[in-house]
Amino acid sequence: MNNRIIMKIGLTLLLTTALIACSQNTPSNRAVYLLIDTSGTYAEELSKAQAILNYLLGTLDSGDSIAAARIDSGSFSEKDIIAKMTFDLRPSMANSQKRQFKSRMDRFVDRIRYGSAHTDITGGVLQAAEYLNETGAGEKYILVFSDLEEDLKRGHIRNFPITLSGIHVVALNVTKLRTDNIDPRDYLNRLAAWQQRVIDGGGDWRVVNDLDRLDTLIAAR
Amino acid sequence: MFSDLLMIWSDQPGISLGIWLVVLITVLYLARLPAHQMLISTGRMVYRFMRSASRAFTKIERQAINRNKEVILAQGREATEKVIEREFTRVSEIVAKDLSRYPVLHRKLSDVIDQLEKDYESSTDTPPLPPEWLSVVQTISELPKQSDPLVSDILENIKEKVGKAHEETLKAYQKATGERHDILASMQPNWRSLSGKMDKAQTAVSISQERAEAIDRHMEMYKAIRDGEDKAARALTASSLTQFFIAGLVLFVAAMGGLINFQLIAMPMSEMVGGSSYIGSLKTSNIAALVIILIEIAMGLFLLESLRITKLFSVIGHMDDKMRKRMMLITFSILFILACIEASLAYMRDLLALDREVLKQSLIGSSVLEAEFRWIPSIGQMVMGFVLPFALSFVAIPLESFIHSSRTVLGVISVAVLRVIAIALRLIGGTANQLCKIAVYLYDMVISVPLAIEKLIRHVIGSRTREPGKQKTEPASAENSKAMYVDETGKKPAKKTARKGRRDTELLDDDLAFGKS
């Protein structure tokens, strides 16, 4: 009799566990691609980019992917990727990888002396989308640390639709240019144009200028 | 639509409404008899249906009560048998331990008593008495001094000799008395030994008597259980409820311990099974930690089962001793290994937490401070990781009590639920019946005008056609509506006679029917 009762309780527990397990979808890993504008005077903002990266390293977990790349005159290139990494499933190894990533980023910031002549944001976004799609992550983020003023080199073609389906694009620290102060509509038009482009590409657009509110940047797991 | 229908008789709403009211009341008056029948029969139908359902539930409740009683008495019988068996075992042990040595004790007592008798006899030996010629010496010494020196010398010599003899005799007497005292002193340990042995015998006898009284009490309880007495069943139910709550409390404490254990090993488990792997919505590392804890609890169950402390698995209980000992060894080994794993995981957790903290500090750009006495929490965690699995293994004892007592508690709850349902059904049935009766009166109130006219007409016709000795025709009213139904159907209402020995439920039904006539 006791065995029967125990069996019933065990079966009930098993069924409950199975139902709970099957009732929700598996949470997926995250992939973040940080684009850092190194053109012109924006190169002076790199310390802020470092703070963002440190926040990302503290937030991302085992199995998540992260990449940091610079925006220069021609950004659609693997050479512009400063560091990329998919964290190991073991937390101890992941911590070690985070240290490596940070040291690479620190080295890059130390080496930067002058900004690039032109600003190819679209190329960087294309490169980021390609990387993120390759990771196969459930949540994909492109963080654009730039003033969003694109200045293409002569001959570079970027005025075509870009595919950003399922990617959250977040513009960070979009600084106002001197001309924006004269006519703020330039700034608003610039943001609106990028928003339109991202939404047309199937992505999701957000602007975060207050870097003290980075906790809303990526979804916590 | 409604307004069109309302204004069908006249363009003036008042007139139209009045006509509608007349039509309605006329229709209601004409349909009075079937309407009354319908209302009353509906009320009766609901009432009877609910009463039948209530009786069915009451029957199930009685079955549940009987079953609960059987279960609780069976459990109580089993428990009392075990208690009596244990008491007999204790008595047997007492008899084997103390009373089996009674012949030896008896012999020792006899020896001691014999020795005491001998010593007593020895101590009663008379000491040598002074010789009778001492009186002669006394006489000589009292003689007056003689002038003759020869006689005086002789007498002095005699006196000296006799004095010496007296001293020797006195010494012999004193020696003999001392020997008697020694014999008496040597009797003291024998007396003590005798007293101690008698005390031991008394203790053994009194313990046996206490056990015998306890057995008598348990036997009385067992007899009451065997006879199926309600008092015994109630006592067992109360005891079972107490057990249920105590076992529940201990299980809650154990669950808290399990939670702490889980927290201790969940994070380091991600080093083994990966930190980003999920099964459903749960992290695989968390599930793995949970599984380890559950395995520990299972091993604890098997261990205590092998030790025959609990009796949850009859298969283990029926094993022969050799196999049982093997099982004990295996389960203890697994438990020990798991405890070691937990201790190492707890240590790893500490290392990981430290590493994570260092990384965070470096990310925010602050220098990492080396904390003093960090080894204390590390060792504390390791010890906790080692001890908790063994502590959790004892959860089998309250679990067994909980499972056993939960049968009684569930039975009591099911009986209570069934009783509430039965009472609710009776109440609903009685209320529905009364509501239908009220509806009959309301119906008559609506058509009170035509009823009054009818009464008047009947009165006029009755007064015209009245003959001496003939009964006055009663006007139709709600009070005699039943008589009308009788006239219509041509059947007499069956008089209800009070049945003897009606059941309580029927009395209650009558009460709920609010004066069912």
XYZ file of C-alpha atoms in Angstrom:
738
model
C 0.000 0.000 0.000
C 2.816 2.380 0.949
C 4.652 1.590 -2.259
C 1.573 2.424 -4.242
C 1.201 5.775 -2.524
C 4.880 6.581 -3.056
C 4.596 5.591 -6.710
C 1.566 7.850 -7.126
C 3.361 10.786 -5.509
C 6.446 10.154 -7.642
C 4.439 9.978 -10.841
C 2.583 13.170 -9.959
C 5.863 14.971 -9.310
C 7.340 13.702 -12.563
C 4.296 14.746 -14.563
C 4.252 18.168 -12.918
C 7.937 18.670 -13.685
C 7.432 17.562 -17.270
C 4.459 19.898 -17.706
C 6.377 22.837 -16.247
C 9.342 22.031 -18.451
C 7.246 21.793 -21.595
C 5.042 24.767 -20.885
C 7.663 27.394 -21.678
C 10.078 27.884 -24.500
C 13.775 27.483 -23.997
C 15.481 30.821 -23.323
C 18.053 31.468 -26.012
C 21.507 32.915 -25.813
C 22.348 36.497 -26.703
C 24.739 38.055 -29.194
C 25.885 41.658 -29.039
C 27.864 43.564 -31.661
C 29.265 46.885 -30.536
C 30.142 49.332 -33.309
C 32.484 52.087 -32.148
C 32.808 55.198 -34.212
C 36.468 56.205 -34.470
C 36.059 58.915 -37.041
C 36.940 62.562 -36.482
C 36.355 64.056 -33.069
C 34.122 61.156 -31.953
C 37.291 59.193 -31.237
C 37.500 61.218 -28.034
C 34.405 59.428 -26.721
C 36.155 56.064 -26.627
C 36.344 55.977 -22.830
C 32.538 55.892 -22.775
C 32.616 52.987 -25.213
C 34.907 51.179 -22.805
C 32.396 51.688 -20.000
C 29.632 50.249 -22.186
C 31.785 47.280 -23.060
C 32.550 46.654 -19.385
C 28.846 46.716 -18.653
C 28.250 44.199 -21.451
C 30.982 41.914 -20.183
C 29.456 42.016 -16.740
C 25.982 41.286 -18.065
C 26.600 38.611 -20.662
C 26.784 35.019 -19.555
C 28.147 31.658 -20.608
C 27.119 30.804 -24.161
C 26.550 34.439 -25.152
C 28.539 36.071 -27.972
C 30.082 39.495 -28.123
C 32.023 41.388 -30.770
C 33.410 44.886 -30.909
C 34.300 46.598 -34.176
C 35.274 50.088 -35.182
C 33.564 52.334 -37.677
C 36.068 53.905 -40.011
C 36.198 54.891 -43.689
C 35.286 51.415 -44.889
C 33.680 49.399 -42.142
C 32.362 46.432 -44.103
C 35.453 44.400 -43.352
C 36.580 41.752 -40.862
C 39.716 43.781 -40.302
C 37.651 46.313 -38.379
C 36.603 43.746 -35.813
C 38.587 44.484 -32.671
C 37.608 41.330 -30.809
C 34.894 38.703 -31.001
C 34.132 35.887 -28.688
C 31.533 33.316 -27.749
C 31.797 32.641 -24.068
C 32.468 29.118 -22.906
C 29.704 27.144 -21.237
C 31.775 26.901 -18.064
C 31.504 30.101 -16.020
C 35.163 29.992 -14.955
C 36.329 29.837 -18.594
C 33.840 32.535 -19.541
C 35.333 34.825 -16.892
C 38.785 34.213 -18.294
C 37.548 35.025 -21.833
C 35.978 38.238 -20.555
C 39.338 39.289 -19.159
C 40.975 38.587 -22.516
C 38.317 40.567 -24.324
C 38.736 43.511 -21.998
C 42.498 43.534 -22.392
C 42.156 43.506 -26.222
C 39.726 46.389 -26.052
C 42.016 48.317 -23.710
C 44.922 47.780 -26.088
C 42.823 49.049 -28.999
C 41.796 52.208 -27.141
C 45.392 52.853 -26.160
C 46.548 52.535 -29.750
C 43.985 54.921 -31.269
C 45.557 58.322 -31.844
C 43.649 59.877 -34.731
C 40.169 59.338 -36.039
C 39.437 58.071 -39.550
C 38.768 60.500 -42.354
C 35.357 59.086 -43.280
C 32.473 57.357 -41.445
C 30.957 54.209 -42.922
C 28.195 53.300 -40.455
C 26.163 51.255 -42.963
C 29.131 49.022 -43.711
C 29.612 48.395 -40.005
C 25.930 47.589 -39.543
C 26.050 45.160 -42.473
C 29.120 43.479 -41.006
C 27.401 43.288 -37.606
C 24.229 41.760 -39.059
C 26.279 39.153 -40.847
C 28.137 38.214 -37.640
C 25.006 38.132 -35.523
C 23.135 35.941 -37.984
C 26.063 33.527 -37.993
C 25.950 33.147 -34.210
C 22.365 31.890 -34.427
C 21.590 33.606 -31.142
C 18.033 34.067 -29.977
C 18.476 37.722 -29.088
C 20.660 39.850 -31.364
C 21.791 43.380 -30.636
C 23.759 45.934 -32.633
C 24.930 48.752 -30.409
C 26.013 51.740 -32.505
C 28.234 54.047 -30.529
C 28.259 56.964 -32.941
C 26.842 60.385 -33.788
C 25.129 58.627 -36.748
C 26.527 61.153 -39.244
C 27.574 59.025 -42.175
C 30.356 60.371 -44.372
C 31.200 57.907 -47.106
C 34.347 57.764 -49.142
C 33.901 58.597 -52.763
C 32.795 55.527 -54.731
C 31.423 53.604 -51.746
C 27.817 52.593 -52.298
C 25.642 52.201 -49.212
C 22.271 53.635 -50.233
C 20.443 50.321 -50.455
C 18.059 48.564 -48.053
C 19.717 46.448 -45.356
C 18.240 43.328 -43.829
C 18.061 43.467 -40.050
C 15.231 41.092 -39.272
C 15.121 40.073 -35.611
C 17.923 42.429 -34.653
C 17.607 45.121 -31.997
C 19.578 48.182 -33.073
C 20.452 50.589 -30.267
C 22.082 53.935 -30.970
C 24.257 54.969 -28.043
C 25.556 58.375 -27.104
C 24.329 60.086 -30.280
C 26.115 63.367 -29.809
C 24.888 66.605 -31.343
C 27.087 68.134 -34.013
C 27.860 71.793 -34.337
C 25.410 72.116 -37.212
C 22.705 70.405 -35.101
C 22.834 73.298 -32.704
C 22.126 75.674 -35.534
C 19.247 73.608 -36.844
C 18.131 70.790 -34.473
C 16.012 69.365 -37.268
C 19.201 67.976 -38.768
C 19.719 65.856 -35.648
C 16.096 64.729 -35.571
C 16.101 63.986 -39.292
C 19.288 61.983 -38.905
C 17.774 59.852 -36.146
C 14.505 59.480 -38.043
C 16.324 58.393 -41.201
C 18.230 55.687 -39.350
C 15.109 54.569 -37.540
C 13.260 54.276 -40.848
C 16.097 52.349 -42.385
C 16.326 49.890 -39.494
C 12.577 49.347 -39.309
C 12.385 48.886 -43.078
C 15.084 46.264 -42.711
C 12.945 44.376 -40.192
C 14.867 45.487 -37.133
C 13.957 47.242 -33.926
C 15.267 50.770 -33.207
C 16.099 52.437 -29.917
C 18.196 55.400 -28.791
C 19.963 55.498 -25.417
C 21.858 58.711 -24.822
C 21.955 58.524 -21.028
C 24.706 56.048 -20.321
C 23.626 55.828 -16.669
C 20.635 53.818 -17.809
C 22.503 50.989 -19.437
C 20.524 48.436 -17.423
C 17.792 48.685 -20.059
C 20.230 48.050 -22.871
C 19.856 44.322 -23.235
C 17.247 42.013 -21.772
C 18.336 40.420 -18.532
C 18.184 36.643 -18.427
C -40.293 46.347 -31.426
C -41.423 46.209 -27.808
C -43.050 49.651 -28.042
C -44.906 48.580 -31.202
C -46.176 45.534 -29.399
C -47.153 47.671 -26.432
C -49.115 50.119 -28.588
C -50.946 47.450 -30.505
C -54.284 48.165 -28.770
C -54.279 51.918 -28.703
C -52.130 54.928 -29.535
C -52.277 55.983 -25.908
C -49.744 54.065 -23.874
C -51.844 54.108 -20.727
C -54.867 52.529 -22.370
C -52.746 50.058 -24.293
C -50.892 49.068 -21.131
C -54.173 48.674 -19.303
C -55.538 46.375 -22.005
C -52.337 44.366 -21.918
C -52.648 44.021 -18.144
C -56.242 42.816 -18.437
C -55.260 40.313 -21.114
C -52.320 39.123 -19.057
C -54.297 38.761 -15.845
C -57.076 36.954 -17.699
C -54.608 34.539 -19.235
C -52.945 34.033 -15.867
C -56.318 33.424 -14.223
C -57.316 30.890 -16.851
C -53.929 29.149 -16.584
C -53.945 29.245 -12.799
C -54.402 25.545 -12.143
C -51.709 24.217 -14.483
C -49.407 27.063 -13.435
C -49.811 26.131 -9.772
C -49.244 22.491 -10.589
C -46.185 23.342 -12.591
C -44.678 25.495 -9.840
C -45.406 23.032 -7.054
C -44.269 20.010 -9.019
C -41.098 21.833 -10.054
C -40.377 22.666 -6.429
C -41.050 19.090 -5.371
C -38.959 17.731 -8.187
C -35.952 19.890 -7.288
C -36.452 19.078 -3.623
C -36.648 15.334 -4.225
C -33.740 15.351 -6.622
C -31.575 17.268 -4.181
C -32.666 15.042 -1.311
C -31.785 11.923 -3.318
C -28.428 13.405 -4.242
C -27.859 14.366 -0.628
C -28.712 10.846 0.514
C -26.280 9.472 -2.040
C -23.566 11.748 -0.728
C -24.455 10.818 2.848
C -24.132 7.171 1.906
C -20.725 7.825 0.345
C -19.799 9.771 3.465
C -20.760 6.831 5.661
C -18.700 4.535 3.484
C -15.783 6.944 3.738
C -16.185 7.099 7.532
C -16.214 3.310 7.751
C -13.235 3.052 5.481
C -11.346 5.680 7.457
C -12.174 3.849 10.640
C -10.960 0.578 9.174
C -7.753 2.203 7.977
C -7.051 3.971 11.255
C -7.845 0.865 13.299
C -5.639 -1.266 11.067
C -2.804 1.229 11.449
C -3.404 1.452 15.179
C -3.532 -2.327 15.508
C -0.262 -2.666 13.664
C 1.382 0.066 15.742
C 0.085 -1.362 19.033
C 1.246 -4.842 18.072
C 4.695 -3.424 17.473
C 4.642 -1.609 20.802
C 3.520 -4.718 22.677
C 6.138 -6.768 20.876
C 8.778 -4.252 21.900
C 7.569 -4.316 25.507
C 7.742 -8.091 25.586
C 11.231 -7.920 24.138
C 12.221 -5.521 26.905
C 10.732 -7.792 29.559
C 12.513 -10.719 27.976
C 15.766 -8.788 28.097
C 15.186 -7.897 31.741
C 14.437 -11.504 32.574
C 17.451 -12.695 30.605
C 19.719 -10.046 32.082
C 18.671 -9.863 35.728
C 16.312 -12.629 36.680
C 18.292 -15.366 34.912
C 21.020 -14.740 37.442
C 18.604 -15.189 40.281
C 19.891 -18.728 41.229
C 23.417 -17.345 41.459
C 22.121 -14.443 43.488
C 20.192 -16.808 45.704
C 23.268 -18.922 46.310
C 25.323 -15.846 47.069
C 22.680 -14.655 49.496
C 22.625 -18.060 51.199
C 26.401 -18.044 51.462
C 26.384 -14.593 52.955
C 23.661 -15.532 55.417
C 25.556 -18.714 56.401
C 28.689 -16.688 56.923
C 26.759 -14.213 59.007
C 25.319 -17.035 61.125
C 28.739 -18.504 61.678
C 30.174 -15.143 62.600
C 27.319 -14.551 64.934
C 27.864 -17.865 66.636
C 31.567 -17.150 66.906
C 30.872 -13.813 68.437
C 28.688 -15.372 71.116
C 31.558 -17.589 72.612
C 31.833 -16.810 76.342
C 35.125 -15.339 77.482
C 37.057 -17.105 80.252
C 35.656 -16.249 83.619
C 37.895 -15.334 86.561
C 38.639 -18.450 88.681
C 36.650 -18.989 91.839
C 39.686 -18.963 94.051
C 39.903 -15.270 93.529
C 37.573 -14.981 96.471
C 40.198 -16.866 98.485
C 42.782 -14.305 97.380
C 40.402 -11.593 98.422
C 40.044 -13.194 101.797
C 43.804 -13.541 102.150
C 44.423 -9.961 101.220
C 41.902 -8.837 103.782
C 43.637 -10.781 106.581
C 45.268 -8.594 109.203
C 49.012 -8.138 109.020
C 50.924 -10.920 110.752
C 53.857 -10.254 112.936
C 55.533 -13.375 111.694
C 57.591 -12.329 108.731
C 57.504 -15.854 107.261
C 53.762 -15.931 107.213
C 53.718 -12.411 105.929
C 56.080 -13.336 103.056
C 54.027 -16.390 102.217
C 50.925 -14.340 102.115
C 52.591 -11.641 100.020
C 53.818 -14.289 97.591
C 50.363 -15.754 97.358
C 48.946 -12.307 96.777
C 51.508 -11.555 94.076
C 50.875 -14.861 92.302
C 47.191 -14.436 92.482
C 47.468 -10.823 91.162
C 49.533 -12.030 88.238
C 47.050 -14.743 87.534
C 44.323 -12.144 87.651
C 46.115 -9.882 85.202
C 46.676 -12.760 82.767
C 43.056 -13.730 83.028
C 41.992 -10.147 82.384
C 44.250 -9.961 79.347
C 42.803 -13.186 77.995
C 39.326 -11.793 78.543
C 40.170 -8.572 76.745
C 41.704 -10.517 73.853
C 38.645 -12.697 73.517
C 36.397 -9.638 73.544
C 38.575 -7.988 70.853
C 38.313 -11.097 68.687
C 34.533 -10.982 69.014
C 34.538 -7.350 67.971
C 36.689 -8.241 64.960
C 34.237 -10.944 63.981
C 31.370 -8.492 64.303
C 33.287 -5.904 62.249
C 33.956 -8.487 59.545
C 30.195 -9.028 59.341
C 29.660 -5.413 58.131
C 30.701 -5.914 54.444
C 28.596 -9.039 54.385
C 25.601 -7.029 55.526
C 26.327 -4.360 52.882
C 26.710 -6.980 50.191
C 23.449 -8.525 51.271
C 21.717 -5.133 51.163
C 23.126 -4.338 47.668
C 22.049 -7.676 46.294
C 18.589 -7.226 47.708
C 18.391 -3.725 46.145
C 19.384 -5.113 42.749
C 16.758 -7.778 43.014
C 14.186 -5.162 43.986
C 15.131 -2.928 41.005
C 14.815 -5.811 38.584
C 11.461 -6.761 40.013
C 10.159 -3.170 39.960
C 11.258 -2.670 36.321
C 9.508 -5.880 35.412
C 6.434 -4.635 37.208
C 6.502 -1.303 35.318
C 6.836 -3.116 32.008
C 3.991 -5.406 32.980
C 1.793 -2.390 33.724
C 2.727 -0.821 30.373
C 1.903 -4.071 28.613
C -1.450 -4.120 30.389
C -2.209 -0.604 29.133
C -1.227 -1.460 25.589
C -3.199 -4.658 25.727
C -6.280 -2.707 26.796
C -5.757 -0.371 23.849
C -5.235 -3.320 21.543
C -8.443 -4.921 22.790
C -10.340 -1.672 22.187
C -8.910 -1.454 18.669
C -9.718 -5.077 17.946
C -13.284 -4.527 19.126
C -13.486 -1.503 16.825
C -14.453 0.917 19.568
C -15.175 4.488 18.492
C -13.175 5.839 21.407
C -10.075 4.046 20.203
C -10.682 5.223 16.632
C -11.032 8.830 17.807
C -7.862 8.601 19.879
C -5.971 7.152 16.941
C -7.317 9.836 14.585
C -6.234 12.589 16.969
C -2.822 10.992 17.297
C -2.576 10.690 13.525
C -3.468 14.374 13.021
C -0.791 15.365 15.518
C 1.692 13.174 13.694
C 0.689 14.767 10.399
C 1.370 18.302 11.593
C 4.606 17.424 13.383
C 5.890 15.460 10.398
C 4.817 18.310 8.103
C 6.761 20.789 10.197
C 9.886 18.623 10.153
C 9.527 18.129 6.395
C 9.275 21.885 5.975
C 12.522 22.297 7.916
C 14.085 19.581 5.757
C 12.857 21.373 2.625
C 14.562 24.548 3.831
C 17.733 22.540 4.354
C 17.376 21.144 0.847
C 16.981 24.669 -0.506
C 20.198 25.776 1.177
C 21.891 22.683 -0.194
C 20.571 23.527 -3.653
C 21.940 27.060 -3.460
C 25.265 25.637 -2.428
C 25.714 23.394 -5.454
C 23.580 24.935 -8.223
C 26.150 27.501 -9.367
C 29.198 25.189 -9.471
C 27.127 22.564 -11.285
C 27.191 24.906 -14.276
C 30.900 24.108 -14.505
C 29.968 20.490 -15.140
C 26.887 20.714 -17.316
C 27.317 24.196 -18.780
C 25.906 27.506 -17.750
C 23.696 28.225 -20.736
C 21.998 24.868 -21.204
C 18.279 24.728 -20.516
C 15.689 21.977 -20.176
C 12.365 23.675 -20.734
C 12.545 26.895 -18.802
C 14.918 25.512 -16.185
C 18.687 25.681 -16.258
C 20.269 22.281 -16.700
C 22.707 23.048 -13.904
C 19.812 23.730 -11.535
C 18.113 20.496 -12.547
C 21.382 18.610 -12.062
C 21.780 20.085 -8.585
C 18.194 19.169 -7.785
C 18.735 15.636 -9.056
C 21.803 15.236 -6.836
C 19.823 16.346 -3.804
C 16.952 14.025 -4.697
C 19.373 11.123 -5.150
C 20.825 11.896 -1.725
C 17.360 11.822 -0.223
C 16.624 8.553 -2.036
C 19.871 7.034 -0.762
C 18.968 8.223 2.721
C 15.597 6.502 2.369
C 17.215 3.253 1.301
C 19.810 3.489 4.058
C 17.241 3.983 6.802
C 15.124 1.279 5.200
C 18.075 -1.100 5.275
C 18.649 -0.213 8.908
C 14.979 -1.088 9.466
C 14.320 2.332 10.964
C 11.622 3.035 8.382
C 9.341 0.631 6.545
C 8.398 2.350 3.318
C 9.666 -0.295 0.901
C 8.524 -3.803 1.681
C 11.048 -5.214 -0.816
C 13.954 -3.982 1.294
C 12.231 -5.030 4.488
C 11.835 -8.601 3.222
C 15.484 -8.950 2.220
C 17.625 -11.381 4.144
C 20.132 -9.872 6.554
C 23.138 -10.456 4.307
C 21.571 -8.678 1.363
C 20.281 -5.936 3.613
C 23.759 -5.297 4.992
C 25.131 -5.140 1.472
C 22.462 -2.652 0.529
C 23.273 -0.624 3.631
C 26.925 -0.546 2.666
C 26.188 0.418 -0.948
C 23.759 3.198 -0.080
C 26.060 4.585 2.583
C 28.977 4.524 0.119
C 26.937 6.395 -2.501
C 25.805 8.893 0.122
C 29.366 9.392 1.275
C 30.589 9.918 -2.312
C 27.797 12.400 -2.977
C 28.642 14.226 0.241
C 32.269 14.467 -0.894
C 31.128 15.758 -4.306
C 28.953 18.342 -2.602
C 31.813 19.457 -0.400
C 34.033 19.926 -3.458
C 31.231 21.726 -5.304
C 30.759 24.020 -2.326
C 34.457 24.830 -2.419
C 34.248 25.429 -6.174
C 31.313 27.737 -5.591
C 33.447 29.808 -3.285
C 36.225 29.990 -5.873
C 33.791 30.934 -8.642
C 32.182 33.618 -6.517
C 35.606 35.020 -5.758
C 36.596 34.939 -9.443
C 33.376 36.640 -10.461
C 33.867 39.305 -7.843
C 37.426 39.946 -9.005
C 36.209 40.249 -12.622
C 33.486 42.686 -11.631
C 35.943 44.773 -9.692
C 38.301 44.874 -12.650
C 35.450 45.794 -15.019
C 34.403 48.735 -12.910
C 38.060 49.712 -12.632
C 38.541 49.364 -8.884
C 41.426 47.515 -7.296
C 40.764 44.105 -5.811
C 41.253 43.850 -2.072
C 42.382 40.586 -0.557
C 39.884 39.771 2.190
C 41.271 38.390 5.432
C 40.001 35.126 6.926
C 38.454 34.107 3.613
C 39.266 30.525 4.443
C 36.620 30.508 7.193
C 33.559 30.741 4.873
C 35.311 28.403 2.427
C 35.707 25.707 5.072
C 32.225 26.447 6.400
C 30.733 25.878 2.962
C 32.670 22.666 2.493
C 31.530 21.321 5.861
C 27.944 22.279 5.078
C 28.212 20.576 1.712
C 29.429 17.418 3.431
C 27.013 17.372 6.354
C 23.762 18.386 4.644
C 23.403 15.175 2.562
C 23.594 13.064 5.716
C 21.195 15.385 7.492
C 18.796 15.187 4.549
C 18.943 11.405 4.590
C 17.027 11.460 7.888
C 14.077 13.016 6.109
C 12.853 9.444 5.617
C 11.590 9.275 9.201
C 9.208 12.262 9.069
C 8.321 11.328 5.495
C 7.095 7.927 6.625
C 5.030 9.478 9.412
C 3.681 12.056 6.994
C 2.636 9.463 4.426
C 0.996 7.268 7.038
C -0.841 10.123 8.718
C -1.793 11.774 5.410
C -4.106 8.840 4.676
C -6.065 9.633 7.807
C -6.010 13.370 7.176
C -7.179 12.946 3.582
C -9.930 10.646 4.815
C -11.085 13.199 7.381
C -11.026 15.980 4.770
C -12.971 13.897 2.244
C -15.615 13.080 4.879
C -15.925 16.769 5.747
C -16.281 17.737 2.077
C -18.900 15.050 1.483
C -20.831 16.203 4.544
C -20.785 19.824 3.393
C -21.999 18.800 -0.077
C -24.813 16.709 1.399
C -25.978 19.559 3.665
C -25.696 22.083 0.820
C -27.813 19.867 -1.442
C -30.486 19.520 1.217
C -30.521 23.266 1.764
C -30.784 23.956 -1.971
C -33.613 21.452 -2.359
C -35.572 22.829 0.606
C -35.050 26.415 -0.493
C -36.167 25.638 -4.066
C -39.303 23.939 -2.775
C -40.189 26.893 -0.572
C -39.465 29.397 -3.349
C -41.891 27.568 -5.610
C -44.532 27.727 -2.893
C -43.921 31.442 -2.496
C -44.250 31.758 -6.290
C -47.708 30.151 -6.056
C -48.809 32.811 -3.576
C -47.306 35.554 -5.709
C -49.174 34.172 -8.705
C -52.433 34.424 -6.799
C -51.555 37.933 -5.717
C -51.205 38.993 -9.351
C -54.615 37.597 -10.245
C -56.254 38.655 -6.995
C -58.920 40.747 -8.814
C -60.435 37.906 -10.899
C -60.129 35.645 -7.858
C -62.122 38.119 -5.800
C -64.747 38.310 -8.569
C -64.898 34.529 -8.701
C -65.325 34.406 -4.934
C -68.148 36.914 -5.128
C -69.901 35.011 -7.916
C -69.527 31.742 -6.044
C -70.911 33.418 -2.949
C -73.945 34.757 -4.850
C -74.623 31.447 -6.586
C -74.070 29.609 -3.371
C -76.515 31.792 -1.450
C -79.133 31.278 -4.154
C -78.791 27.560 -4.435
C -78.007 26.922 -0.775
C -80.080 24.269 0.741
C -80.438 23.556 4.420
C -77.809 21.094 5.714
C -75.580 21.536 2.675
C -72.077 22.703 3.170
C -71.011 26.101 2.049
C -68.921 26.096 -1.082
C -65.481 27.281 -0.298
C -63.999 29.939 -2.549
C -60.953 28.981 -4.475
C -57.860 30.336 -2.945
C -54.283 29.503 -2.548
C -55.010 27.817 0.764
C -57.255 25.221 -0.742
C -55.467 24.959 -4.034
C -54.480 21.447 -3.155
C -58.140 20.516 -2.771
C -58.744 21.862 -6.257
C -56.013 19.651 -7.620
C -57.641 16.771 -5.861
C -60.946 17.620 -7.477
C -59.348 17.918 -10.868
C -57.380 14.734 -10.731
C -60.005 12.883 -8.778
C -57.449 11.550 -6.360
C -57.254 12.056 -2.684
C -54.042 13.291 -1.217
C -52.295 10.530 0.571
C -52.199 11.340 4.228
C -48.813 11.236 5.599
C -48.597 9.275 8.747
C -45.760 9.750 11.075
C -43.444 6.838 10.614
C -41.778 5.460 13.600
C -38.009 5.359 13.653
C -37.505 7.826 10.901
C -33.985 8.574 10.159
C -32.324 11.797 11.161
C -31.819 12.719 7.558
C -35.529 12.599 6.881
C -36.208 14.781 9.889
C -33.693 17.222 8.575
C -35.314 17.060 5.149
C -38.639 17.882 6.737
C -37.093 20.810 8.531
C -35.567 22.049 5.324
C -38.889 21.689 3.550
C -40.249 24.300 5.967
C -43.382 22.595 7.097
C -43.970 20.322 4.160
C -47.560 19.217 4.507
